[in-house]
GROMACS .gro file of C-alpha atoms in nm:
model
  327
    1UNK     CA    1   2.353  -0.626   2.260
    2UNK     CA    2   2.258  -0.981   2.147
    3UNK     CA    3   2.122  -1.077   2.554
    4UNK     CA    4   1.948  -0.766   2.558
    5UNK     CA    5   1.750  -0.782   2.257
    6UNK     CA    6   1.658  -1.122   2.343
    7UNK     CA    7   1.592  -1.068   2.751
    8UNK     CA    8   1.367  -0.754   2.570
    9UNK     CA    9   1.142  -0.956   2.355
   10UNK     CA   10   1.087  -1.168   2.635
   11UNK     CA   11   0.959  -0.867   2.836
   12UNK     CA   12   0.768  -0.818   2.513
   13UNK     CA   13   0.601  -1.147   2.519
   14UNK     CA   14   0.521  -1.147   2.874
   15UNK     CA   15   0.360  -0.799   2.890
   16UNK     CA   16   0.177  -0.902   2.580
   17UNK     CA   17   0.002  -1.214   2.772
   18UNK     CA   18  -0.071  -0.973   3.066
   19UNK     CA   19  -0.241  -0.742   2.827
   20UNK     CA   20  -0.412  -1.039   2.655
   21UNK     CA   21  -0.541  -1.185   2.990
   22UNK     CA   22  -0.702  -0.857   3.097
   23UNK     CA   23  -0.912  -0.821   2.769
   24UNK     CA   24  -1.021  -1.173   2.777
   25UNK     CA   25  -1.124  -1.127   3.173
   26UNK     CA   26  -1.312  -0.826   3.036
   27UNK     CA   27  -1.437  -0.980   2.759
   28UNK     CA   28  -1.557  -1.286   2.919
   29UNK     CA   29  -1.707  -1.066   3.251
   30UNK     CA   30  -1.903  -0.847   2.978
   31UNK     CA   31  -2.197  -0.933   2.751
   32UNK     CA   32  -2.355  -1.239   2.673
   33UNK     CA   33  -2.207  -1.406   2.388
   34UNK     CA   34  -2.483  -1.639   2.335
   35UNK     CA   35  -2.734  -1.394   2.309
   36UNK     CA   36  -2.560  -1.214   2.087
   37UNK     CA   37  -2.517  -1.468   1.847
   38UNK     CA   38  -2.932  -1.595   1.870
   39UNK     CA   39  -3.107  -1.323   2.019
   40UNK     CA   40  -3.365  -1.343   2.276
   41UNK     CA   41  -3.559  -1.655   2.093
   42UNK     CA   42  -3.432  -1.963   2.256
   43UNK     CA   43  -3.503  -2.141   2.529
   44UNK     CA   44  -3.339  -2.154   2.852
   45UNK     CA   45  -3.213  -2.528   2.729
   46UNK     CA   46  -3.108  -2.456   2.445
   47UNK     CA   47  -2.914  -2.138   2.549
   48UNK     CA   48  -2.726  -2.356   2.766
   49UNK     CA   49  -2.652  -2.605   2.478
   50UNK     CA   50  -2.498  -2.348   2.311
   51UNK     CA   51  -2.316  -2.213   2.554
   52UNK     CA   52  -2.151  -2.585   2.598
   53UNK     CA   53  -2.060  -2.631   2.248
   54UNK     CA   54  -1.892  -2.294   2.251
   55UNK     CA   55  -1.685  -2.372   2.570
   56UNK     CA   56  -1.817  -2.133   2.744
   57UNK     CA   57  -1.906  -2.359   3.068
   58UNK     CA   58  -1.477  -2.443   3.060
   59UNK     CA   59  -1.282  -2.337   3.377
   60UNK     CA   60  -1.115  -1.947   3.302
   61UNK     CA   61  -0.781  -2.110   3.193
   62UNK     CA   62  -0.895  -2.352   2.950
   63UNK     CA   63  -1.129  -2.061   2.817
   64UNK     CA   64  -0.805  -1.806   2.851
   65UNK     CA   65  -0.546  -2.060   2.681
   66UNK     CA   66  -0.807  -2.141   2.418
   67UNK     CA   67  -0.870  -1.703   2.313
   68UNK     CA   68  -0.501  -1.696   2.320
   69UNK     CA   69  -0.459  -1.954   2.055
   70UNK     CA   70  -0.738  -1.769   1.870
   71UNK     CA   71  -0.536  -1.427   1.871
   72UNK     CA   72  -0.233  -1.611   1.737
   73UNK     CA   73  -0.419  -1.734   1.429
   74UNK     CA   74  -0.572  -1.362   1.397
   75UNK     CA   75  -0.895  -1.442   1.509
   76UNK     CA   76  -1.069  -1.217   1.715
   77UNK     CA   77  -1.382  -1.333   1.733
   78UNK     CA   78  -1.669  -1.172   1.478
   79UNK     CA   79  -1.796  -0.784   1.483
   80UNK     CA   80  -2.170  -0.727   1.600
   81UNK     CA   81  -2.164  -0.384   1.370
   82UNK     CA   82  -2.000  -0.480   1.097
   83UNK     CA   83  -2.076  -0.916   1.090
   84UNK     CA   84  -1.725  -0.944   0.978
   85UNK     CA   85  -1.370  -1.087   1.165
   86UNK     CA   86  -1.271  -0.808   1.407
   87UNK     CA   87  -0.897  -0.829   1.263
   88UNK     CA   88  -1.047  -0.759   0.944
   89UNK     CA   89  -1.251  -0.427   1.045
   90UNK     CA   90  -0.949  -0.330   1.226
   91UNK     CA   91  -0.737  -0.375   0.924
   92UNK     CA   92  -0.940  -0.169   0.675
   93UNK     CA   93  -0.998   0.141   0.971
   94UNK     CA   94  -0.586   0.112   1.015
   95UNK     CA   95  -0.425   0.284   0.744
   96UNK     CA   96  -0.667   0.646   0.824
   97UNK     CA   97  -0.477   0.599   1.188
   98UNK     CA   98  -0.163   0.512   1.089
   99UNK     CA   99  -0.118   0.816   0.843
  100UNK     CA  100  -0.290   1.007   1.056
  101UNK     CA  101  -0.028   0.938   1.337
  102UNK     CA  102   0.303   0.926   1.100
  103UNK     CA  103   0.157   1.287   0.969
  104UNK     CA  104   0.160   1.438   1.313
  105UNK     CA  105   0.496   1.286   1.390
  106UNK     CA  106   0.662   1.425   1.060
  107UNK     CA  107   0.499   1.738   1.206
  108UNK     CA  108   0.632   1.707   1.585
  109UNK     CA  109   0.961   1.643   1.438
  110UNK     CA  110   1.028   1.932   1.110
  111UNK     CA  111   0.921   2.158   1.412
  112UNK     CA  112   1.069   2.062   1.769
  113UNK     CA  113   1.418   1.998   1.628
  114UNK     CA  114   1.480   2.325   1.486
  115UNK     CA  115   1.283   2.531   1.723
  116UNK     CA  116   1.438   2.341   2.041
  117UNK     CA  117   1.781   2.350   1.945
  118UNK     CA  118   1.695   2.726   1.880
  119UNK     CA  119   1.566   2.825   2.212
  120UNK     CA  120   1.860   2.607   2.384
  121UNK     CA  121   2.156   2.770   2.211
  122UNK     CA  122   1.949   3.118   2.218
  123UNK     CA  123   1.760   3.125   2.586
  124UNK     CA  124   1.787   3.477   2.578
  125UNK     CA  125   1.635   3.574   2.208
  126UNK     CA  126   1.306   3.740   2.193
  127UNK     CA  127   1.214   3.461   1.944
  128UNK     CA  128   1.318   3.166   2.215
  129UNK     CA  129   1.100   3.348   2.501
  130UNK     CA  130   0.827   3.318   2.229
  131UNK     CA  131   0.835   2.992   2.155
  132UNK     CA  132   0.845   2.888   2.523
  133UNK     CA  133   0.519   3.129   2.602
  134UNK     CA  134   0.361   2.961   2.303
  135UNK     CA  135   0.448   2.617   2.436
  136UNK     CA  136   0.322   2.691   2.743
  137UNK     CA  137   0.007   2.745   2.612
  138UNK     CA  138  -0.011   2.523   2.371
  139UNK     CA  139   0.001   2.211   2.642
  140UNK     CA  140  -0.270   2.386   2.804
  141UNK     CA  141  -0.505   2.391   2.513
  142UNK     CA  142  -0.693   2.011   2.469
  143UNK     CA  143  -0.671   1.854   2.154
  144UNK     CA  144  -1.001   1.881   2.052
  145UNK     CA  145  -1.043   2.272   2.137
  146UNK     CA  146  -0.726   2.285   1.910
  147UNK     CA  147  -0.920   2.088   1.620
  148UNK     CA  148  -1.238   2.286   1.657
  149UNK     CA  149  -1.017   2.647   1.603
  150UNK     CA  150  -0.858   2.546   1.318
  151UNK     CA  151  -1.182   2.442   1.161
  152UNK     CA  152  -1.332   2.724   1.209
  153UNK     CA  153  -1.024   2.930   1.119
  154UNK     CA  154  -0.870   2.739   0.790
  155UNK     CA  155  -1.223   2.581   0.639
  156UNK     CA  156  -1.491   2.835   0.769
  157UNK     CA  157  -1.351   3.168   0.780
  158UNK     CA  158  -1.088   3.116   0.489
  159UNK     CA  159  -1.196   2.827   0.320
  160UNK     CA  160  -0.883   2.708   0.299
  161UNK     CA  161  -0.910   2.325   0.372
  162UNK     CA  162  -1.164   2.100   0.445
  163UNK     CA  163  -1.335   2.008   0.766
  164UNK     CA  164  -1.391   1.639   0.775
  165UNK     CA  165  -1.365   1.317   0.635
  166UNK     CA  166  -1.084   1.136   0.439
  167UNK     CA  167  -1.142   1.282   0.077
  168UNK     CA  168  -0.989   1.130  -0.292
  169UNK     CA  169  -0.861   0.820  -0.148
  170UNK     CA  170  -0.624   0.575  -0.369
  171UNK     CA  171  -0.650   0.184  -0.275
  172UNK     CA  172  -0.295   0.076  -0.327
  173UNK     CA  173  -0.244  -0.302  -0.319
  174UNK     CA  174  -0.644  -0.336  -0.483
  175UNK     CA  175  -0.736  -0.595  -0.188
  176UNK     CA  176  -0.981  -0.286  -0.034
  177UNK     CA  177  -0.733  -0.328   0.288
  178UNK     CA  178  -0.522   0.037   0.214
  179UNK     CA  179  -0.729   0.302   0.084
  180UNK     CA  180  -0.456   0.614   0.107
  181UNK     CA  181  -0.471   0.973   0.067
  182UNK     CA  182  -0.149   1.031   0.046
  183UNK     CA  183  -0.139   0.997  -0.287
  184UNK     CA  184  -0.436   1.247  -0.412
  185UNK     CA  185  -0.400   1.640  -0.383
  186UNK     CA  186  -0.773   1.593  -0.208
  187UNK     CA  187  -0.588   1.316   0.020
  188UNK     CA  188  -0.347   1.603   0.120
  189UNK     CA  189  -0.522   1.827   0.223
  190UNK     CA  190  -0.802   1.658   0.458
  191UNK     CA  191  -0.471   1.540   0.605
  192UNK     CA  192  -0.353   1.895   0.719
  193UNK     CA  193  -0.549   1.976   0.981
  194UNK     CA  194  -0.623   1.672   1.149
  195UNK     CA  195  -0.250   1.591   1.143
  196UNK     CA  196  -0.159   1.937   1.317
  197UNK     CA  197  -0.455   1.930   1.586
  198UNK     CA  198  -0.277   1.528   1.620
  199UNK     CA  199   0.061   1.723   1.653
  200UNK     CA  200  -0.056   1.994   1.890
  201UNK     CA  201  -0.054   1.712   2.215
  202UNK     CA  202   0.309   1.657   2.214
  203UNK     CA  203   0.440   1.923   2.027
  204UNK     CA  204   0.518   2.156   2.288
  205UNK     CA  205   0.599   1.906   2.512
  206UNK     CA  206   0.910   1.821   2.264
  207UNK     CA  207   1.010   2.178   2.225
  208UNK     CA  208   1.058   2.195   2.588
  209UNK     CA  209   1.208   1.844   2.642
  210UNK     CA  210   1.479   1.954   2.330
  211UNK     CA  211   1.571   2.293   2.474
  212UNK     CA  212   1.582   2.140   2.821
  213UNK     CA  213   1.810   1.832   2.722
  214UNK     CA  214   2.054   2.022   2.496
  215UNK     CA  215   2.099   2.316   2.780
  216UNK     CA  216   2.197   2.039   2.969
  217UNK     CA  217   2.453   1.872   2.757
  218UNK     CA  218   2.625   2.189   2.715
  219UNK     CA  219   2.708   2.267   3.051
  220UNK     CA  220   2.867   1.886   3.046
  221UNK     CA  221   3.234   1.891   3.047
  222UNK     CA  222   3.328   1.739   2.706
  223UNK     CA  223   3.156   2.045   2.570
  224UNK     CA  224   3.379   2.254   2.760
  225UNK     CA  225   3.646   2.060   2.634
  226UNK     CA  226   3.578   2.060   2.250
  227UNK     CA  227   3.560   2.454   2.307
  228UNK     CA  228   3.882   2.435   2.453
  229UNK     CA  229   4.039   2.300   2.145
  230UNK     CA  230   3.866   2.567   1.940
  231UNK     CA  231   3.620   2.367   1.774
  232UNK     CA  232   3.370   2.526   1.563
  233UNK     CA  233   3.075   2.661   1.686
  234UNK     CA  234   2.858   2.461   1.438
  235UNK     CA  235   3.076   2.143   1.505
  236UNK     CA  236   3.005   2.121   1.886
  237UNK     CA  237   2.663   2.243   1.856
  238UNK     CA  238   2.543   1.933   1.586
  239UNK     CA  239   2.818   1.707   1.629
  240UNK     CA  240   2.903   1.637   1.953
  241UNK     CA  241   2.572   1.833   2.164
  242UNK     CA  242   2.279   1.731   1.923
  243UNK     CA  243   2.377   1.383   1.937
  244UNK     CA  244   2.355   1.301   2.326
  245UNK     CA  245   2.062   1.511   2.285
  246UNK     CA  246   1.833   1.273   2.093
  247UNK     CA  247   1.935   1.003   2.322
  248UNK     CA  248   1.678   1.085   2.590
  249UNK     CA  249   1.419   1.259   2.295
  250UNK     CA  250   1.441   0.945   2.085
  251UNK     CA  251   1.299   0.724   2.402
  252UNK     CA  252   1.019   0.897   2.498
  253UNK     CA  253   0.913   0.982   2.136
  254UNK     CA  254   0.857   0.569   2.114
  255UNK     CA  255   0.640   0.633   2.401
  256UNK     CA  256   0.468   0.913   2.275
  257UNK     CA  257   0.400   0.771   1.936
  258UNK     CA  258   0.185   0.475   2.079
  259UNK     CA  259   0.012   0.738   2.298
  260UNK     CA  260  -0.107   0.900   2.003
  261UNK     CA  261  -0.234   0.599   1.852
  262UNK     CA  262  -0.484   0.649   2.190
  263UNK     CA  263  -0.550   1.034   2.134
  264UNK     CA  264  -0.690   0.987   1.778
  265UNK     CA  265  -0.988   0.899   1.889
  266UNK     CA  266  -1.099   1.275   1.978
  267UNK     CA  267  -0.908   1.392   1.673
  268UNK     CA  268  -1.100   1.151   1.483
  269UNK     CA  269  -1.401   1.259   1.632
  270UNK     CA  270  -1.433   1.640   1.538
  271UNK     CA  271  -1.252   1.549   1.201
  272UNK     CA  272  -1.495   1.270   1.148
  273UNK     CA  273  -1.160   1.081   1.057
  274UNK     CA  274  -1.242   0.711   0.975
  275UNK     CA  275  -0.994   0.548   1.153
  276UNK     CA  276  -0.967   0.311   1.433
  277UNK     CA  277  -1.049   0.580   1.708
  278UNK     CA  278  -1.338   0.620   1.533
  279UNK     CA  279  -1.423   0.295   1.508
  280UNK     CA  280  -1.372   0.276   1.901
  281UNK     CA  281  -1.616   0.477   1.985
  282UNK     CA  282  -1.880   0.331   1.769
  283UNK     CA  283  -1.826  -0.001   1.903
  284UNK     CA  284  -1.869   0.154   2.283
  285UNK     CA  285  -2.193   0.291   2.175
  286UNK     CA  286  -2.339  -0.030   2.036
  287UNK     CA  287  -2.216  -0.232   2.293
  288UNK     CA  288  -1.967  -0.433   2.070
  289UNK     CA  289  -1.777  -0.642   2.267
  290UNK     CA  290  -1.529  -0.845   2.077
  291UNK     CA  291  -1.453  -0.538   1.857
  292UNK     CA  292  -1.351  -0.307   2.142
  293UNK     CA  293  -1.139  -0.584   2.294
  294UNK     CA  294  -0.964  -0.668   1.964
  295UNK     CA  295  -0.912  -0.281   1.960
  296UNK     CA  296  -0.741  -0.255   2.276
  297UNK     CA  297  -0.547  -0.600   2.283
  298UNK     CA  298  -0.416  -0.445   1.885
  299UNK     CA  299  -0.324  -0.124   2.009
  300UNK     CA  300  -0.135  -0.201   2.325
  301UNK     CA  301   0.065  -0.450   2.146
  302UNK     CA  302   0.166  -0.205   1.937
  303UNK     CA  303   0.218   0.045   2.237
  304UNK     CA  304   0.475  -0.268   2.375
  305UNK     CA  305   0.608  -0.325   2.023
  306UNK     CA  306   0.724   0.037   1.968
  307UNK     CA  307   0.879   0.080   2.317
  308UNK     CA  308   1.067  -0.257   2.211
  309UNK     CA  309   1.204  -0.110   1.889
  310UNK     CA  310   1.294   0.219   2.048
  311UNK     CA  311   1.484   0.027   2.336
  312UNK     CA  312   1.690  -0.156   2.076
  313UNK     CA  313   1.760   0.127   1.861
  314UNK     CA  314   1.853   0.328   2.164
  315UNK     CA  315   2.176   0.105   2.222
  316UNK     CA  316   2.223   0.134   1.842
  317UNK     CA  317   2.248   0.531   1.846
  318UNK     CA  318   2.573   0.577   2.143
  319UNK     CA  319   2.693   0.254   2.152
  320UNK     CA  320   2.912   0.399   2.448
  321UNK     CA  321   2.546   0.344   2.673
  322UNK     CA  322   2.632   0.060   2.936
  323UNK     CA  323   2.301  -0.189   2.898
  324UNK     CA  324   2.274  -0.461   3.151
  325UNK     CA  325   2.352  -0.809   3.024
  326UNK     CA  326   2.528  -0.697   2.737
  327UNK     CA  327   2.918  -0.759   2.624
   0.00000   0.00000   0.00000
């Protein structure tokens, strides 16, 4: 387990400087850094002054070497919107995304798990042949159709919850870096619907991946052993089927929770969430550079980062799973 974890963050490390190199080629191949730190008022000469004493007339790898050296000392470069460190904007637009995301999982998770299992052990039920119709449609229903229903169905017909923004937020280390509404009855519930329009991407997916997985493993023939020896029903069912199930859930969930991270942005949108998505798209529509590439250089690490985890804690779950390079 010891060689894999290590040959695995070295994947890490290399995708991360293949990720890193294509946001500094866009970076560099987009926008005119000098101009956006002066303006328009200089002179030709003096433009290309600046440009020297900024490195900017380097060859590519000396300017490449030199951005990732910045990144690994958290600098970014500086924010056209906001005139502040990128890192710094990201930080404070982080925590709406990250409970935002960890909501919808909780979600994806209270509800798959039972509902899967359910339709697996019963394929035949009236309630299973439900929840596979409504799965069916709910992957065919976009995300942001989703959050435009329930706001018209929870806050404007029943008034039941609010339509956008953050609401009551608490900021819980005072340093202005975590406001959270997790902690504020108001927090709650702006967090509802968002979180379940979030939840409605992959939800059915899971449902269907559950039920298909744990069909599977009982028609395996350890199953039809332990009901040989007259195990009970409940035993083979959670014990010894449920478990082999998760191994396959539990690695694409690590995929599908840095996807998410990527689908906030239209969830943030309608909700008029304040989170990094957000954030995103106001950088693309004022054209700011070094903010969108710290976005995307943040957020695919974090993509990398949470398949890495998930690949480690996979071996951890059935240590009977054979890993290459392992003893």
């Amino acid at each position: 387990m010891f060689a894999f974890i290590i040959r695995r963050a070295l994947q890490t490390i290399m995708v991360m400087l293949v990720i890193s190199l294509i946001g500094f080629s866009i970076k560099s191949n987009i926008g005119d850094p000098v101009r956006d730190l002066v303006g328009e008022r200089v002179t030709p000469a003096e433009r290309a002054e600046i440009a020297d004493k900024l490195g900017l007339n380097d060859p590519f790898f000396a300017q490449y070497t030199r951005f990732v050296k910045n990144v690994l000392y958290g600098d970014f470069g500086t924010s056209l919107i906001y005139r502040k460190p990128c890192l710094e904007v990201i930080l404070k637009h982080a925590p709406a995304t990250i409970e935002l995301v960890l909501g919808a999982a909780l979600i994806i998770i209270l509800i798959s798990l039972p509902l899967g299992v359910f339709s697996a052990l019963k394929p035949k039920h009236l309630f299973s042949r439900f929840i596979m119709g409504f799965s069916t449609l709910g992957v065919s229903i976009p995300v942001f159709l989703t959050a435009i229903m329930l706001i018209y169905l929870f806050s404007v017909t029943l008034g039941w919850l609010p339509s956008y923004g953050r609401g009551e937020t608490v900021d819980i280390f005072n340093n202005g870096y975590w406001n959270s509404g997790l902690l504020t009855i108001d927090g709650l519930q702006h967090l509802v619907l968002p979180c379940i329009s979030l939840a409605s991407i992959m939800l059915p997916l899971y449902i269907r991946l559950i039920r298909s997985e744990m069909m599977e493993v009982l028609e395996t023939e350890y199953i039809k052993y332990a009901w040989a020896k007259g195990l009970a029903p409940t035993r083979i069912w959670l014990v010894h089927a449920f478990k082999n199930t998760l191994l396959p859930v539990v690695t694409v969930f690590g995929l599908q929770i840095g996807i998410m991270f990527a689908f906030t942005i239209l969830t943030e949108t309608v909700f008029q969430w304040q989170g990094m998505g957000f954030m995103f798209l106001e950088a693309i529509q004022r054209a700011d550079i070094s903010l969108l590439i710290a976005y995307l250089v943040i957020v695919a690490s974090v993509f990398v980062l949470v398949n890495t985890v998930v690949d480690i804690f996979y071996g951890f779950i059935n240590p009977t799973v054979r890993i290459s390079g392992t003893k």
